[in-house]
Amino acid sequence: MYDPELFDLQPLPPHWTILILMTGVNAFDYMVLARMIHFFLPARRIGMFKPSLLAKSFVLLDFGSFVVQMIGGLMATGTNQQQMNGIHIYMAGIGVQQLFIVCFLVLAVQFQRSMAQLERAGQLPFEKQNWRRLLYALYLSLIAITVRIIYRMIEFSAGYG
């Protein structure tokens, strides 16, 4: 029998929704590249990173940067001096997040070079020749995340209010 109270879910506060959405998008990007490495590269690794280590590492690093951003955001609700300190902490969290994205981008470019080398050598099976579209979609997602980060840094660079 249907119990309406069983499905009476309360909406999440906006800051939690944004946290889940943004960590989800970033984590999705990290996992997509990890899966591409696993399925497309014969060595199943990029440098020292196995796909599972790559995904876990970047998801944890990204989550850490979001925690720093949340701490800064919470501090920004206090007095004037506390607001400025909170904004600086928030912007540091965003900067660290962008640093992780740049490091991830370096690994994605390494993957692209490895795939191009396999393709030139004729070692890429036919069913694996559509890798470029997925990689370009990944690049587009990383660009969108970077634009959001730049927007946030510009938005908060003048202070709060």
Backbone as a ProteinNet text record, in pm:
[ID]
protein_1_A
[PRIMARY]
MYDPELFDLQPLPPHWTILILMTGVNAFDYMVLARMIHFFLPARRIGMFKPSLLAKSFVLLDFGSFVVQMIGGLMATGTNQQQMNGIHIYMAGIGVQQLFIVCFLVLAVQFQRSMAQLERAGQLPFEKQNWRRLLYALYLSLIAITVRIIYRMIEFSAGYG
[TERTIARY]
83.8	0	89.1	46.1	121.9	112.5	226.4	231.9	295.6	215.3	270.3	381.7	378	482.6	616.2	612.1	734.6	814	743.7	808.2	809.7	783.6	783	926.6	997.5	1136.6	1143.4	1221.4	1240.4	1353.6	1339.8	1448.9	1573.3	1686.9	1813.8	1830.7	1901.6	1932.7	2016.2	2008.5	2077.3	2227	2296.1	2441	2475.4	2391	2415.5	2389.4	2286.5	2254.6	2370	2424.4	2536.6	2658.8	2683.9	2797.8	2784.4	2668.1	2646.7	2658.8	2600.3	2606.3	2749.7	2824.4	2958.9	3056.4	3047.8	3137	3098.9	2970.7	2927.4	2982.2	2980	3031.8	3181.9	3253.8	3398.2	3431.2	3364.2	3389.5	3358	3251.8	3217.4	3332.3	3389.3	3502.4	3620.2	3650.9	3764.3	3741.1	3619.3	3589.2	3583.3	3539.1	3535.8	3676.7	3769.8	3907	3964.1	3935.5	3984.3	3930.7	3802.9	3744.2	3803	3829.7	3890.1	4029.7	4105.9	4239.4	4227.8	4133.7	4116.4	4078	3985.6	3934.3	4011.4	4081.5	4145.6	4295.4	4363.6	4509.4	4549.5	4635.6	4679.3	4751.4	4827	4899.6	4806.3	4685.7	4586	4638.7	4718.3	4768.8	4824.1	4826.2	4890.5	4996.3	5120.8	5229.2	5223.3	5217.3	5210.3	5066.9	4970.7	4830.8	4761.6	4712.5	4616.1	4481.2	4387.6	4258.6	4188.9	4187.9	4118	4186.7	4318.9	4391.5	4369.2	4366.2	4344.1	4208.9	4103.5	3968.5	3957.6	4001.9	3991.9	4072.3	4192.3	4278.3	4214.8	4170.7	4115.7	3980.8	3899.8	3772	3798.8	3892.4	3924.8	3985.7	4075.7	4134.4	4026.9	3937.9	3830.8	3736.9	3703.9	3618.3	3685.5	3817	3890.2	3882.5	3893.6	3883.8	3742.6	3640.5	3504.6	3484.7	3547.7	3538.8	3599.1	3714.1	3776.5	3682.6	3619.4	3525.4	3406.2	3355	3242.7	3282.9	3401.8	3449.1	3457.8	3515.8	3523.2	3385.9	3294.3	3158.1	3086.4	3106.9	3044.7	3105.6	3236.1	3301.6	3258	3221.3	3182.9	3049.3	2981.6	2853.4	2868.4	2992.3	3016.1	3036	3119.3	3148.5	3231	3257.7	3331.2	3466.6	3547.1	3679.1	3666.8	3570.9	3549.3	3500.6	3419.9	3373.9	3491.3	3582.3	3697.4	3786.3	3808.4	3886.3	3816.6	3684.7	3607.9	3617.1	3610.7	3621	3759.1	3862.5	3998	4013.5	3957.2	3963.5	3884	3766.1	3683.3	3758.9	3819.8	3893.7	4016.2	4079.1	4190.9	4141	4024.5	3966.1	3936.9	3887	3860.1	3990.8	4092.9	4222.8	4284.4	4273.3	4325.7	4248.4	4117.5	4037.2	4083.8	4111.2	4158.7	4295.7	4380.4	4510.4	4492.2	4399.5	4372.8	4320.7	4238	4184.5	4296.4	4390.3	4504.4	4589.8	4614.3	4690.6	4616.9	4486.3	4405.4	4410.6	4408.1	4415.5	4546.7	4655.7	4785.3	4775.5	4708.7	4691.4	4601.9	4499.6	4411.8	4489.2	4577.1	4658.9	4755.5	4810.6	4896.8	4818.9	4694.1	4609.2	4588.2	4559.8	4538.4	4661.4	4778.2	4902	4923.1	4896	4911.2	4815.9	4693.2	4595.4	4634.1	4681.8	4724.6	4842.6	4932	5047	5000.8	4906.2	4851.2	4782.2	4712.7	4641.6	4739.3	4845.3	4945.9	5016.4	5037.1	5105.6	5011.8	4882.7	4786.3	4752	4771.9	4747.6	4613.3	4531.6	4403.4	4293	4226.5	4118.5	4006.3	3931.9	3826.5	3724.4	3684.1	3579.6	3625.7	3752.6	3805	3845.2	3797.5	3840.9	3752.8	3652.4	3567.9	3608.3	3729.1	3775.2	3781.2	3801.9	3819.9	3695.5	3578.1	3455	3435.2	3460	3445.2	3549.1	3671.8	3776.8	3746.8	3695.6	3661.5	3544.7	3450.9	3342.1	3398.1	3497.2	3563.7	3633.9	3704.2	3769.7	3667.5	3554.1	3449.8	3396.8	3378	3332.7	3436	3563.9	3669.3	3675.5	3651.5	3647	3530.1	3414.3	3297.4	3324.4	3389.2	3423.1	3521.2	3618.6	3716.8	3650.4	3557	3484.4	3407.9	3344.4	3271.9	3368.4	3484.6	3582.7	3630.4	3660.7	3705.2	3595	3471.6	3358.4	3349.1	3360	3352.7	3468.2	3586	3701.1	3682	3630.8	3604.5	3492.5	3389.2	3274.3	3314.4	3399.5	3435.8	3563.1	3631	3757.6	3735.2	3618.5	3590.6	3536.7	3520.1	3465.6	3324.5	3260.8	3129.8	3028.2	2913.6	2807.5	2769.5
-117.8	0	125.3	229.5	354	435.3	471.1	555.5	688.6	798.3	925.8	979.9	949.8	1001.2	932.2	810.8	739.5	810.5	874.2	941.9	1093.3	1142.6	1286.3	1333.6	1353.9	1397.4	1548.7	1601.2	1745.6	1784.9	1899	1941.5	1977.7	1956.4	1993.2	2144	2200.4	2342.9	2370.3	2492.8	2523	2494.8	2523.7	2502	2353.5	2267.5	2123.6	2073.4	2128.2	2089.3	2123.7	2244.1	2287.2	2199.7	2167	2080.6	1945.8	1886.1	1754.9	1764.6	1868.9	1885.8	1904.6	1993.6	2024	1909.8	1846.6	1731.9	1619.2	1609.2	1506.1	1527.1	1651.7	1681.3	1655.4	1705.7	1685.1	1536.8	1468.4	1325.4	1247.6	1287.9	1222.4	1236.5	1356.9	1377.4	1288.2	1282.6	1201.5	1054.3	1009.9	868.3	835.2	930	905.3	881.5	968	947.8	816	784.5	658.4	539	543.7	433.2	428.7	545.1	547.3	485.8	517.7	459.2	307.5	263.6	119.9	45.4	101.7	29.8	52.7	165	197	171.4	190.5	175.1	33	-28.9	-165.5	-173.9	-71.5	-72.1	-48.2	3.3	33.6	127.1	224.6	323.9	443.5	556.7	678.2	714.6	708	735	636	688.8	602	571.5	630.8	618.2	501.1	408.9	310.2	382.3	338.9	409.4	425.1	320.1	330.4	431	433.7	529.6	671.6	689.9	822.4	877	799.6	845.6	875	782.4	802.7	924.2	938.3	1049.9	1183.7	1199	1328.5	1356.6	1256.1	1278	1323.2	1259.3	1299.8	1439.4	1470.3	1604	1709.2	1680.4	1773.8	1792.6	1684.6	1693.6	1780.4	1763.3	1846.6	1994.1	2025.9	2166.8	2220.5	2137.3	2181.8	2203.3	2122.9	2143.7	2279.2	2311.7	2442.3	2553.5	2535.6	2636	2652.3	2542.3	2550.2	2621.9	2592.3	2660.1	2810	2847.9	2989.2	3051.1	2979.8	3030.3	3049.4	2956.9	2970.4	3086.4	3105	3216.9	3351	3353.7	3478	3531.9	3461.3	3508.5	3585.3	3604.6	3670.9	3820.5	3875.4	4018.8	4056.3	4188	4234.3	4166.4	4163.8	4101.6	3951.3	3889.8	3745.9	3717.5	3808.8	3792.5	3792.1	3887.5	3894.1	3770.4	3726.2	3603.5	3484.4	3477.2	3369.7	3371.5	3491.3	3503.9	3460.3	3498.4	3456.7	3305	3244.8	3098.2	3032.8	3088.3	3035.5	3042.6	3156.9	3173.6	3082.4	3057.5	2962.4	2822.8	2785.1	2655.4	2643	2751.8	2751.8	2742.5	2816.9	2811.7	2673.3	2608.1	2471.8	2376.4	2396.1	2312.5	2328.7	2452.5	2475.3	2411.8	2415	2348.6	2198.8	2136.5	1993.9	1968.4	2058.4	2042.3	2052.6	2145	2158.3	2031.1	1977.5	1851.9	1739.3	1734.3	1632.9	1651.4	1776	1805.8	1756.1	1767.5	1716.3	1565.3	1494.4	1350	1319.7	1402.1	1381.9	1402.6	1501.6	1525.2	1408.6	1355.2	1236.7	1119.8	1103.6	998.4	1021.4	1145.1	1177.4	1144.6	1177.8	1147.1	996.8	923.5	777.7	716.8	765.8	713.2	747.8	868.8	908	822.6	792.1	708.1	566.5	512	380	382.4	489.7	503.1	508.5	588.9	599.6	466.3	390.6	261.8	152	183.8	84.7	-19.4	11.2	-84.3	-61.8	27.2	58.1	-19.4	-112	-188.5	-96	-142.9	-62.2	-12.1	-98.5	-61.3	45.6	74.4	174.3	303.9	324.2	440.7	563.1	556.7	673	741.1	727.8	782.6	934.8	996	1142.1	1218.7	1175.1	1247.4	1249.7	1138.6	1132.6	1220.2	1217.9	1300.8	1449.5	1487	1626.8	1671.4	1582.1	1613.7	1635.8	1555.8	1572.9	1708.9	1744.8	1875.5	1988.5	1975.5	2077	2092.6	1981.8	1985.6	2054.7	2024.5	2088.7	2238.9	2278.3	2421	2488.6	2423.5	2480	2495.7	2397.2	2406.4	2520.6	2535.3	2643	2779.5	2792.9	2919.5	2952.2	2852.1	2873.8	2919.6	2858.4	2895.8	3039.2	3074.4	3211	3310.4	3278	3365.1	3386.4	3278.5	3289.4	3373.2	3355.7	3433.4	3582.2	3614.2	3755	3808.7	3728.8	3770.6	3806.9	3726.3	3748.5	3827.7	3862.3	3937	4076.9	4133.8	4269.2	4266.4	4151.2	4141.5	4087.9	4096.2	4036.8	4146.9	4135.8	4231.4	4313.5
0	0	0	-65.5	-78.7	49.5	103.9	223.3	184.5	176.5	129	218.1	346	435.4	410.5	359.2	328.9	219	127	14.7	30.3	150.7	176.3	198.3	88.2	94.8	96.7	187.6	195.4	101.5	33.4	-55.6	24.3	-37.8	24.8	21.2	120.1	112.2	-12.6	-68.7	-195.2	-192.7	-81.5	-80.9	-85.9	-30.1	-39.3	-180.5	-243.5	-380.8	-473.6	-458.1	-541.2	-514.5	-386.6	-353	-422.4	-412.7	-474.1	-625.5	-684.9	-829.7	-877.4	-813.9	-860.7	-834.4	-718.2	-696.4	-791.1	-824.4	-918	-1056.9	-1104.3	-1238.1	-1242.3	-1144.3	-1141.4	-1128.5	-1038.2	-1019.5	-1146.6	-1216.7	-1342.7	-1442	-1452.1	-1543.4	-1505.6	-1377	-1332.5	-1363.1	-1342.3	-1366	-1515	-1596.8	-1741.5	-1794.1	-1755.8	-1803.5	-1749.9	-1625.1	-1568.5	-1647.4	-1682.5	-1760.4	-1901.4	-1959.5	-2093	-2088.8	-1985.8	-1971	-1957.9	-1875.8	-1852.6	-1980.8	-2057	-2172.5	-2301.7	-2314.4	-2441.8	-2444.8	-2335	-2336.3	-2298.7	-2377.8	-2345.4	-2210	-2174.1	-2045.7	-1927.8	-1954.6	-1851.6	-1742.5	-1785.2	-1690.4	-1765.9	-1698.6	-1748.9	-1645.8	-1685.9	-1590.6	-1476.6	-1355.4	-1238.1	-1196.4	-1265.6	-1225.1	-1291.8	-1210	-1256.8	-1256.6	-1338.2	-1345.1	-1210.1	-1128.6	-999.9	-907.7	-907.8	-824.4	-874.4	-1006	-1063.2	-1019.3	-1037.5	-1003.4	-854.1	-770.6	-625.5	-580.3	-630.7	-589.3	-622.2	-745.6	-785.9	-721.8	-699.3	-630.4	-487	-418.7	-281.4	-275.9	-368.4	-372.6	-400.5	-491.6	-524.6	-405.9	-337.9	-220.2	-113.8	-96.2	-0.7	-35.7	-163.8	-205.2	-179.8	-195.4	-165.4	-15.7	66.4	211	246.8	188.1	211.4	165.1	49.9	0.4	94.3	149	242.5	370.2	420.4	541.5	516	402.6	367.4	351.8	289.3	272	403.4	495.7	628	706	694.3	762.6	704.5	579	511.9	560.6	648.2	699.6	830.1	878	1005.7	991.7	1079.6	1079.9	957.7	941.1	822.5	806.9	914	905.3	881.5	948.7	931	788.1	731.2	593.4	497	513.6	422.7	436.8	561.3	581.5	516.2	530.8	469.1	318	260.7	114.8	67.1	141.9	103.6	110.5	213.6	226.6	113.6	84.7	-24.7	-157	-183.4	-309.4	-314.6	-199.5	-196.7	-233.1	-182	-216.6	-364.6	-424.1	-567.6	-646.4	-600.7	-669	-663.8	-548.6	-535	-625.4	-633.9	-723	-867.7	-908.2	-1044.9	-1066.7	-966	-975.2	-1000.6	-930.5	-951.4	-1092.4	-1142.5	-1277.5	-1380.3	-1358.5	-1450.7	-1447.9	-1328.5	-1317.6	-1389.7	-1373	-1440.7	-1591.5	-1635	-1777.6	-1837.4	-1762.9	-1808.7	-1833.3	-1743.1	-1761.1	-1881.8	-1903.3	-2018.8	-2149.4	-2152.4	-2272	-2292.7	-2183.5	-2195.6	-2255.3	-2210.2	-2265.8	-2415.2	-2453.5	-2594.1	-2677.2	-2627.2	-2699.9	-2713.1	-2606.2	-2611.3	-2712.9	-2716	-2810.3	-2953.9	-2976	-3111	-3156.8	-3065.1	-3097.9	-3134.6	-3059	-3091.9	-3227.8	-3255.1	-3382.2	-3499.8	-3485.4	-3592.6	-3616.6	-3510.3	-3522.4	-3573.4	-3587.1	-3634.7	-3530.2	-3404.1	-3295.3	-3226.3	-3280	-3217.6	-3289.3	-3220.2	-3283.6	-3332	-3432.5	-3493.3	-3391.8	-3297.9	-3201.3	-3101.3	-3098.7	-3005.9	-3075.9	-3197.1	-3272.5	-3253.4	-3168	-3139	-3008.2	-2968.1	-2840.4	-2840.7	-2955.1	-2962.3	-2917.4	-2961	-2924.4	-2774.2	-2710.3	-2564.6	-2496.2	-2546.2	-2487.5	-2507.8	-2624.9	-2649.9	-2561.6	-2535.1	-2441.6	-2301.3	-2265.8	-2136	-2129.9	-2235.1	-2241.4	-2229.5	-2296.7	-2291	-2148.2	-2080.2	-1941.7	-1852.2	-1873.1	-1794.4	-1822.2	-1946	-1979.2	-1907.5	-1905.9	-1837	-1687.4	-1626.5	-1484.3	-1461.9	-1549.6	-1537.9	-1552.3	-1645.6	-1662	-1534.4	-1474.5	-1348.4	-1239.1	-1231.7	-1129.8	-1152.3	-1275.6	-1305.8	-1271.7	-1305.7	-1273	-1122.6	-1045.6	-899.3	-844.2	-898	-849.2	-879.1	-996.8	-1030.2	-941.2	-922.4	-842.2	-698.7	-638.7	-499.2	-479.3	-586.7	-571.5	-515.3	-536.3	-485.7	-343	-286.3	-150.6	-152.4	-39.2	-20.1	-0.6	-67	-40	-159.1
[MASK]
+++++++++++++++++++++++++++++++++++++++++++++++++++++++++++++++++++++++++++++++++++++++++++++++++++++++++++++++++++++++++++++++++++++++++++++++++++++++++++++++++

